[in-house]
Amino acid sequence: MLDDFLVRAALAGVGTAVGAGLLGCFVVWRRMAYFGDATAHAAVLGVALALGFGTSITLGVVIVALAMAVLIHGLTGQGAAIDTMLGVLSHGALALGLVAVTMIPGQRVDLDAYLFGDVLSVSRGDLLIIWGGSAVVAAVLWWQWSAMLTTTLSPDLAYAAGINPRHAQLILTLLLAGVVAVAIKVVGALLITALLIIPAATARGFAQTPERMALLSVGVGVFAALGGLRFALVFDTPVGPSMICMAAALFGIGTIGGKLRR
Amino acid sequence: MPRLSGTRRRFMNLINAEKIDFAHGGQRVLHGVDLTLDPAEIVTIVGPNGSGKSTLLRLLIGALKPQKGRVTRKPGLRIGYVPQKLHIDPTLPITVARFLNLPHRVSRQDAQEALETAGVPGVSDRQMSQLSGGQFQRVLLARAILGKPDVLMLDEATQGLDQPGSASFYRQIESVRRDLGCAVLMVSHELHVVMSASDRVVCLNGHVCCEGTPEVVSVAPAYRELFGTGTGGALALYRHEHDHGHDHDHHHHHHEAAE
């Protein structure tokens, strides 16, 4: 069954949607969209470095995305205007990655696969990384859910309950790096943030509790992944962007539907 | 002997703050602040805006670290904290029932009882965002008491409530104290309500200006300098003026002028 590249692509899409859908809720609640961008763009630099040093792409992406996540975490502790700093880091890392790739001697590297995803070439090893990564994200969120939710509502409430909100923030940034590593093969560095935000935002209008929003978000993500894949096959469009288009369409329908219902 | 009683006293205290200094962005907010809280007492911190009241509370719960001095909490101290205001991001759906289960699960019955104690029965299926200001604060109170706290901390908890609303809110606090036997530490600028309900009042303006029972504090010169007599209707002052009937100084600042 796994010999079929379409099956592998579908499994990759679904696996990514699970991790991104769950974590995406926190990204939306805590307004971390910019963090997602910065971490994802750093991944391009990670790809360049991995190619340069001849190591595994995933390893390079994880290391650079983690480094960016920790750097951002440190900066947010300073309480400075973080928006501009994130903009600089995010686009600086992206540009540096694009430049660095051209300087790798010997080979011309096609970066498109990492910028926009290449889900149809997903291997068994990639699937292992995707499902393993998503499982880790889901497990950590399950384990830390209450503390994270309390922190998200109010850091002071967390402190009063003996929870350190900085820990929750650090865990979220680290998980973000994990999701980036998982999703880069599927939708590419440029569209990872979309996969985090759009399903969660779509689920918002139909959920009464945070937990239901998270589950719904996963559902929307899975539907968008499979729908996008099908769309791409029928109309011969790139798969990653098609998945995001599908998610955005669902968001549009959900928003309009919600308005009409009221 | 003083040494012995000193250690014993510290052992008994729920919270003990010693000589706290705190600066934010180069601005000195608090300096040399001492504060202790004993079981089951109601202590109110009063002071003009910008006097460091909220900062002090956040130091006591551990959200901030003092640059000098130290805060000791009794090991295992349970704090029920009611913040000044709580902004819930509109993208986060959450019902009252779910909110009460944070960070620890509570039984449905306990949640109902807490809502009743706080004076808002029957809101548990509502979205937090649909509550009125008064209901919201009471739900915050209900969540705080669900943890069976040793101390209840309220930071301007009645901000945004009208006068009858805040008066009834404070009556609720007193009955909660009676039921739970917890200490209460609150911050307020509403002298008239707060003073009457407190065992002890701490007057704060960057440092502790004066401290004592409401009767003692209300006649302290430092307090009068901060709040003056222009706080129309302030119960303690009212009481003072009737107790002594010799208030000759009509040039005190209104407390808002002292900001």
XYZ file of C-alpha atoms in Angstrom:
521
model
C 0.000 0.000 0.000
C 2.817 2.375 0.920
C 4.329 1.657 -2.478
C 1.760 3.947 -4.025
C 3.093 7.504 -4.001
C -0.453 8.830 -3.740
C -1.093 6.882 -0.563
C 2.152 8.173 0.862
C 1.209 11.722 -0.100
C -2.213 11.389 1.520
C -0.725 9.958 4.715
C 1.850 12.752 4.800
C -0.860 15.371 4.403
C -3.025 13.866 7.122
C -0.086 13.467 9.517
C 0.952 17.059 9.038
C -2.610 18.296 9.497
C -2.842 16.577 12.884
C 0.250 18.252 14.367
C -0.347 21.608 12.694
C -4.044 21.634 13.549
C -3.435 21.108 17.266
C -0.513 23.491 17.611
C -2.194 25.985 15.287
C -4.835 26.687 17.934
C -2.199 27.979 20.310
C -0.576 29.940 17.499
C -3.926 31.655 16.905
C -4.849 32.141 20.579
C -1.454 33.548 21.462
C -1.032 35.518 18.226
C 2.167 33.763 17.310
C 1.729 33.873 13.534
C 4.947 35.814 13.169
C 6.797 33.227 15.236
C 5.584 30.589 12.813
C 6.862 32.607 9.863
C 10.264 33.223 11.414
C 10.725 29.576 12.370
C 9.572 28.352 8.974
C 11.795 30.764 7.067
C 14.746 29.719 9.184
C 14.120 26.219 7.870
C 15.247 27.351 4.397
C 18.577 28.325 5.913
C 18.597 24.908 7.543
C 18.132 23.247 4.151
C 21.045 25.226 2.714
C 23.321 24.349 5.616
C 22.353 20.674 5.477
C 23.167 20.545 1.747
C 26.432 22.395 2.329
C 27.570 20.048 5.062
C 26.123 16.992 3.385
C 23.931 16.008 6.324
C 20.294 15.017 6.398
C 17.901 17.790 5.420
C 15.588 17.059 8.330
C 18.469 17.352 10.785
C 19.495 20.715 9.310
C 15.927 22.018 9.374
C 15.326 20.882 12.946
C 18.580 22.371 14.239
C 18.182 25.768 12.585
C 14.450 25.972 13.380
C 15.173 25.077 17.006
C 17.929 27.692 17.154
C 15.525 30.291 15.782
C 12.817 29.199 18.228
C 15.150 29.500 21.208
C 16.438 32.869 19.969
C 12.889 34.189 19.657
C 12.010 32.803 23.062
C 14.963 34.647 24.574
C 13.998 37.874 22.821
C 10.387 37.774 24.006
C 11.666 37.603 27.577
C 13.210 41.041 27.115
C 9.824 42.624 26.583
C 11.114 44.718 23.663
C 9.079 45.489 20.534
C 9.175 42.001 19.129
C 7.358 42.593 15.839
C 10.190 44.368 14.071
C 12.780 41.985 15.446
C 10.801 39.010 14.208
C 10.473 40.614 10.785
C 14.225 41.080 10.574
C 15.007 37.547 11.746
C 12.347 35.925 9.628
C 13.205 37.510 6.306
C 16.904 37.699 7.077
C 16.983 33.934 7.575
C 14.961 33.345 4.404
C 17.209 35.563 2.266
C 20.344 34.112 3.776
C 19.087 30.608 3.041
C 18.317 31.492 -0.589
C 21.762 33.019 -1.043
C 23.593 30.237 0.785
C 22.072 27.574 -1.425
C 23.572 29.130 -4.564
C 27.029 29.064 -2.987
C 27.075 25.317 -2.487
C 29.738 24.103 -4.918
C 29.144 21.411 -7.470
C 25.390 21.114 -7.574
C 22.507 23.251 -8.642
C 19.874 22.786 -5.994
C 16.221 23.175 -6.730
C 14.850 24.985 -3.714
C 11.256 24.938 -4.942
C 10.647 21.640 -3.182
C 11.486 23.237 0.154
C 9.775 26.548 -0.468
C 6.504 25.136 -1.786
C 6.624 21.504 -0.716
C 6.880 18.311 -2.704
C 4.469 15.919 -1.131
C 4.333 13.582 -4.123
C 7.956 12.587 -3.551
C 7.494 11.730 0.123
C 9.413 8.573 1.060
C 8.732 6.003 3.759
C 11.420 7.692 5.863
C 9.691 11.056 5.440
C 6.414 9.493 6.553
C 8.106 8.215 9.663
C 9.383 11.713 10.455
C 6.000 13.325 9.744
C 3.945 10.913 11.864
C 6.593 10.713 14.550
C 6.818 14.509 14.752
C 3.056 14.940 14.857
C 2.767 12.270 17.536
C 5.320 14.110 19.676
C 3.448 17.406 19.213
C 0.138 15.789 20.156
C 1.607 13.976 23.164
C 3.320 17.064 24.589
C 0.207 19.180 24.115
C -1.945 16.498 25.771
C 0.418 16.338 28.712
C 0.764 20.110 29.139
C -2.701 21.124 27.983
C -4.058 22.585 31.210
C -0.913 24.521 32.048
C -0.665 25.877 28.505
C -4.290 26.917 28.436
C -4.020 28.672 31.800
C -0.886 30.465 30.636
C -2.598 31.475 27.416
C -5.530 32.975 29.328
C -3.335 34.899 31.736
C 0.319 34.506 32.765
C -0.549 35.913 36.183
C -3.200 33.261 36.787
C -0.558 30.702 35.886
C 1.972 32.174 38.329
C -0.623 32.210 41.101
C -1.299 28.515 40.417
C 2.402 27.713 40.567
C 2.805 27.291 36.804
C 5.704 29.058 35.118
C 4.307 30.634 31.944
C 7.789 30.916 30.449
C 7.951 27.142 30.321
C 4.750 26.935 28.365
C 6.037 29.576 25.962
C 9.298 27.672 25.481
C 7.505 24.376 24.883
C 5.284 26.011 22.269
C 8.228 27.527 20.407
C 10.042 24.190 20.424
C 6.942 22.397 19.153
C 6.699 25.016 16.443
C 10.172 24.037 15.276
C 9.000 20.427 15.239
C 5.949 21.208 13.128
C 8.099 23.168 10.699
C 10.362 20.171 10.235
C 7.313 17.976 9.710
C 5.486 20.262 7.312
C 8.310 21.543 5.111
C 8.149 18.514 2.835
C 4.376 18.767 2.541
C 3.492 22.440 2.047
C 6.933 24.071 2.007
C 8.492 26.727 4.218
C 6.488 29.604 2.792
C 3.075 28.107 3.524
C 3.621 26.385 6.873
C 2.118 29.284 8.818
C -1.004 29.015 6.688
C -1.378 25.376 7.659
C -1.124 26.388 11.305
C -3.521 29.298 11.240
C -6.244 28.636 8.683
C -7.652 25.349 10.074
C -7.680 26.754 13.610
C -9.326 29.976 12.470
C -11.931 27.973 10.533
C -12.707 25.869 13.597
C -13.140 28.910 15.850
C -16.623 29.782 14.670
C -17.976 26.314 15.420
C -16.430 25.543 18.803
C -17.604 26.260 22.334
C -14.512 25.051 24.166
C -10.773 25.073 23.419
C -10.721 21.286 23.157
C -13.467 21.150 20.571
C -11.735 23.876 18.593
C -8.529 21.837 18.563
C -10.285 18.672 17.355
C -12.253 20.584 14.747
C -9.065 22.254 13.597
C -7.486 18.861 12.999
C -10.602 17.825 11.065
C -10.456 20.905 8.867
C -6.739 20.372 8.279
C -7.210 16.728 7.278
C -10.081 17.614 4.955
C -8.034 20.399 3.355
C -5.022 18.107 2.916
C -6.994 15.331 1.226
C -9.178 17.744 -0.739
C -6.140 19.699 -1.867
C -4.390 16.533 -3.005
C -7.408 15.447 -5.021
C -7.769 18.922 -6.517
C -4.098 18.943 -7.502
C -4.439 15.593 -9.259
C -7.524 16.585 -11.187
C -6.378 20.046 -12.236
C -2.638 19.358 -12.302
C -1.777 22.091 -9.807
C 0.991 22.092 -7.164
C -0.156 20.036 -4.188
C 1.021 22.159 -1.208
C -0.565 25.411 -2.399
C -3.715 23.488 -3.398
C -4.060 22.221 0.171
C -3.798 25.760 1.502
C -6.319 26.988 -1.095
C -8.687 24.279 0.078
C -8.207 25.342 3.713
C -8.750 28.999 2.821
C -11.918 28.065 0.905
C -13.202 26.172 3.939
C -12.449 29.204 6.074
C -14.388 31.416 3.680
C -17.363 29.079 3.571
C -17.299 28.687 7.348
C -17.149 32.409 7.978
C -19.928 33.263 5.534
C -22.005 30.314 6.721
C -21.560 31.415 10.314
C -22.644 34.964 9.483
C -25.740 33.764 7.633
C -26.710 31.405 10.421
C -26.819 34.280 12.878
C 13.737 36.321 72.722
C 13.029 38.724 69.897
C 14.899 36.360 67.634
C 12.722 33.438 68.670
C 9.493 35.297 68.217
C 10.790 36.560 64.884
C 11.316 33.096 63.477
C 8.061 31.892 64.881
C 6.234 34.753 63.352
C 7.725 34.046 59.971
C 6.697 30.443 60.316
C 3.115 31.473 60.956
C 2.917 33.981 58.118
C 1.289 32.942 54.887
C 3.364 35.419 52.952
C 6.261 37.478 54.100
C 7.855 40.238 52.037
C 11.027 41.812 53.359
C 12.558 45.060 52.170
C 11.467 44.663 48.575
C 12.920 46.914 45.904
C 11.508 46.806 42.420
C 12.294 48.980 39.430
C 10.781 48.807 35.973
C 12.478 50.406 32.989
C 14.742 52.485 35.217
C 11.780 53.743 37.217
C 11.763 52.871 40.878
C 8.333 51.440 41.615
C 8.779 50.009 45.089
C 11.501 50.453 47.659
C 11.958 48.939 51.087
C 8.476 47.439 51.225
C 7.706 45.056 54.079
C 4.459 43.159 54.189
C 3.209 40.149 56.065
C -0.035 38.292 55.787
C -1.419 36.129 58.568
C -4.054 33.415 58.200
C -7.651 34.577 57.905
C -6.997 38.312 58.053
C -8.301 40.816 55.528
C -5.619 43.239 54.466
C -6.201 46.042 52.033
C -3.518 47.904 50.148
C -4.565 51.421 49.261
C -2.638 54.003 47.348
C -2.917 56.407 44.437
C -2.532 55.241 40.834
C 1.067 54.389 40.050
C 1.898 53.742 43.689
C 2.947 50.155 42.936
C -0.097 48.338 44.329
C -0.529 45.907 41.465
C 3.233 45.461 41.173
C 3.378 44.470 44.842
C 0.629 41.913 44.346
C 2.392 40.449 41.327
C 5.605 40.221 43.344
C 3.720 38.343 46.049
C 2.304 35.760 43.630
C 5.739 35.315 42.036
C 4.950 36.817 38.636
C 7.730 39.344 39.241
C 11.034 38.963 41.043
C 12.204 41.736 43.363
C 15.606 43.216 42.590
C 16.317 43.439 46.289
C 14.735 41.878 49.330
C 12.756 38.686 49.236
C 9.302 37.211 49.252
C 8.694 34.004 51.169
C 5.510 32.057 50.801
C 4.486 29.317 53.162
C 5.416 26.028 51.461
C 2.450 24.689 49.534
C 0.562 27.958 49.865
C -2.549 27.966 47.712
C -3.279 31.349 46.203
C -6.613 32.294 44.695
C -5.835 35.227 42.447
C -8.432 37.549 40.960
C -6.696 39.818 38.468
C -7.648 43.396 37.748
C -8.942 42.417 34.377
C -8.569 39.425 32.184
C -8.543 39.786 28.449
C -9.595 36.632 26.684
C -8.574 36.617 23.051
C -11.691 36.495 20.861
C -10.205 33.547 18.973
C -10.346 31.433 22.136
C -13.777 29.919 22.782
C -14.287 28.996 26.405
C -17.344 28.388 28.530
C -17.589 29.351 32.180
C -17.661 25.653 33.118
C -14.443 24.992 31.208
C -12.770 28.072 32.685
C -13.523 26.925 36.219
C -11.657 23.672 35.474
C -8.372 25.498 34.931
C -5.753 24.555 35.818
C -7.220 21.605 37.728
C -10.324 19.571 37.095
C -13.138 20.117 39.572
C -16.400 18.255 39.948
C -19.499 19.706 38.372
C -21.068 20.064 41.809
C -18.092 21.959 43.230
C -18.197 24.282 40.251
C -21.917 24.932 40.800
C -21.355 25.666 44.456
C -18.500 28.051 43.736
C -20.651 29.933 41.237
C -23.413 30.189 43.833
C -20.984 31.388 46.493
C -19.678 33.987 44.088
C -23.215 35.102 43.317
C -23.528 33.949 39.702
C -25.454 30.661 39.663
C -26.591 29.405 36.286
C -23.974 30.932 34.013
C -21.866 27.809 33.621
C -22.823 27.112 29.995
C -22.315 30.693 28.847
C -19.257 31.812 26.917
C -16.889 33.910 29.014
C -17.063 36.601 26.348
C -20.839 36.916 26.801
C -20.673 37.810 30.495
C -21.191 41.298 31.821
C -18.354 42.964 33.706
C -19.805 42.099 37.079
C -20.537 38.496 36.134
C -17.037 38.127 34.726
C -15.401 39.283 37.960
C -17.604 36.942 39.957
C -16.639 34.023 37.750
C -12.994 34.942 38.355
C -13.795 34.897 42.069
C -15.525 31.524 41.749
C -12.473 30.076 39.997
C -10.213 31.482 42.698
C -12.187 29.941 45.559
C -12.469 26.555 43.816
C -8.793 25.972 44.567
C -9.600 26.174 48.309
C -7.048 28.937 48.711
C -5.172 29.853 51.874
C -5.209 33.375 50.610
C -7.470 35.178 48.198
C -5.797 38.023 46.312
C -7.863 40.617 44.556
C -6.366 43.318 42.381
C -8.856 46.149 41.949
C -11.393 43.436 41.437
C -14.322 45.826 41.256
C -12.941 48.036 38.542
C -15.648 48.723 36.025
C -18.453 47.859 38.428
C -20.889 50.504 39.582
C -21.119 51.441 43.234
C -23.884 49.010 44.280
C -22.166 46.316 42.233
C -18.835 46.725 43.940
C -20.431 47.020 47.382
C -22.206 43.703 46.871
C -18.992 42.213 45.473
C -17.154 43.074 48.689
C -19.975 41.654 50.799
C -19.458 38.457 48.820
C -15.755 38.527 49.671
C -16.534 38.795 53.350
C -18.880 35.836 53.229
C -16.293 33.846 51.276
C -13.772 34.592 54.002
C -16.243 33.409 56.608
C -16.929 30.184 54.709
C -13.375 29.296 53.718
C -11.470 30.889 56.575
C -8.879 32.127 54.092
C -6.872 35.302 54.324
C -7.776 38.064 51.899
C -5.327 40.522 50.406
C -6.848 43.152 48.213
C -5.787 46.199 46.362
C -8.189 49.011 45.892
C -8.640 52.674 45.406
C -12.215 52.525 46.639
C -11.508 53.651 50.166
C -15.078 53.886 51.323
C -15.946 50.254 50.654
C -12.647 48.690 51.413
C -11.749 50.380 54.653
C -14.835 49.200 56.457
C -14.230 45.568 55.553
C -10.527 45.350 56.410
C -8.715 44.158 59.504
C -5.622 45.999 58.421
C -4.886 48.680 55.863
C -1.538 49.264 54.213
C -1.125 52.655 52.646
C 1.320 52.410 49.769
C 3.047 55.019 47.674
C 6.264 53.426 46.431
C 6.940 52.596 50.059
C 4.661 51.754 52.958
C 3.509 55.157 54.210
C 1.556 53.796 57.106
C -0.136 50.639 58.197
C -2.630 49.545 60.816
C -6.321 49.178 61.517
C -8.578 51.354 59.371
C -9.085 53.695 62.335
C -5.351 54.144 62.869
C -4.505 54.583 59.206
C -7.249 57.052 58.488
C -5.844 59.514 61.017
C -2.206 58.971 60.055
C -0.681 62.137 58.560
C 0.889 60.222 55.665
C -2.470 58.786 54.685
C -4.167 62.142 54.892
C -1.477 63.692 52.775
C -2.089 61.104 50.072
C -5.825 61.006 50.096
C -6.848 64.176 51.801
C -10.385 64.663 52.932
C -11.768 65.255 49.476
C -12.654 61.601 49.020
C -16.283 62.443 49.703
C -18.064 59.707 51.592
C -14.952 57.742 52.513
C -16.259 55.868 55.479
C -13.110 55.846 57.541
C -12.613 59.560 57.151
C -16.234 60.136 57.875
C -15.843 58.107 60.996
C -12.717 59.972 61.901
C -14.267 63.360 61.468
C -17.096 62.372 63.727
C -14.808 60.746 66.241
C -12.702 63.837 66.624
C -14.474 66.662 64.925
C -11.388 68.826 64.541
C -10.433 68.639 60.930
C -9.184 72.091 60.061
C -7.220 71.416 56.941
C -9.284 72.032 53.817
C -6.392 72.087 51.397
C -5.697 68.419 51.016
C -5.482 67.077 47.536
C -8.186 64.994 46.119
C -6.668 61.557 45.717
C -6.791 61.723 41.971
C -4.633 64.824 42.098
C -1.939 62.784 43.783
C -1.389 60.490 40.806
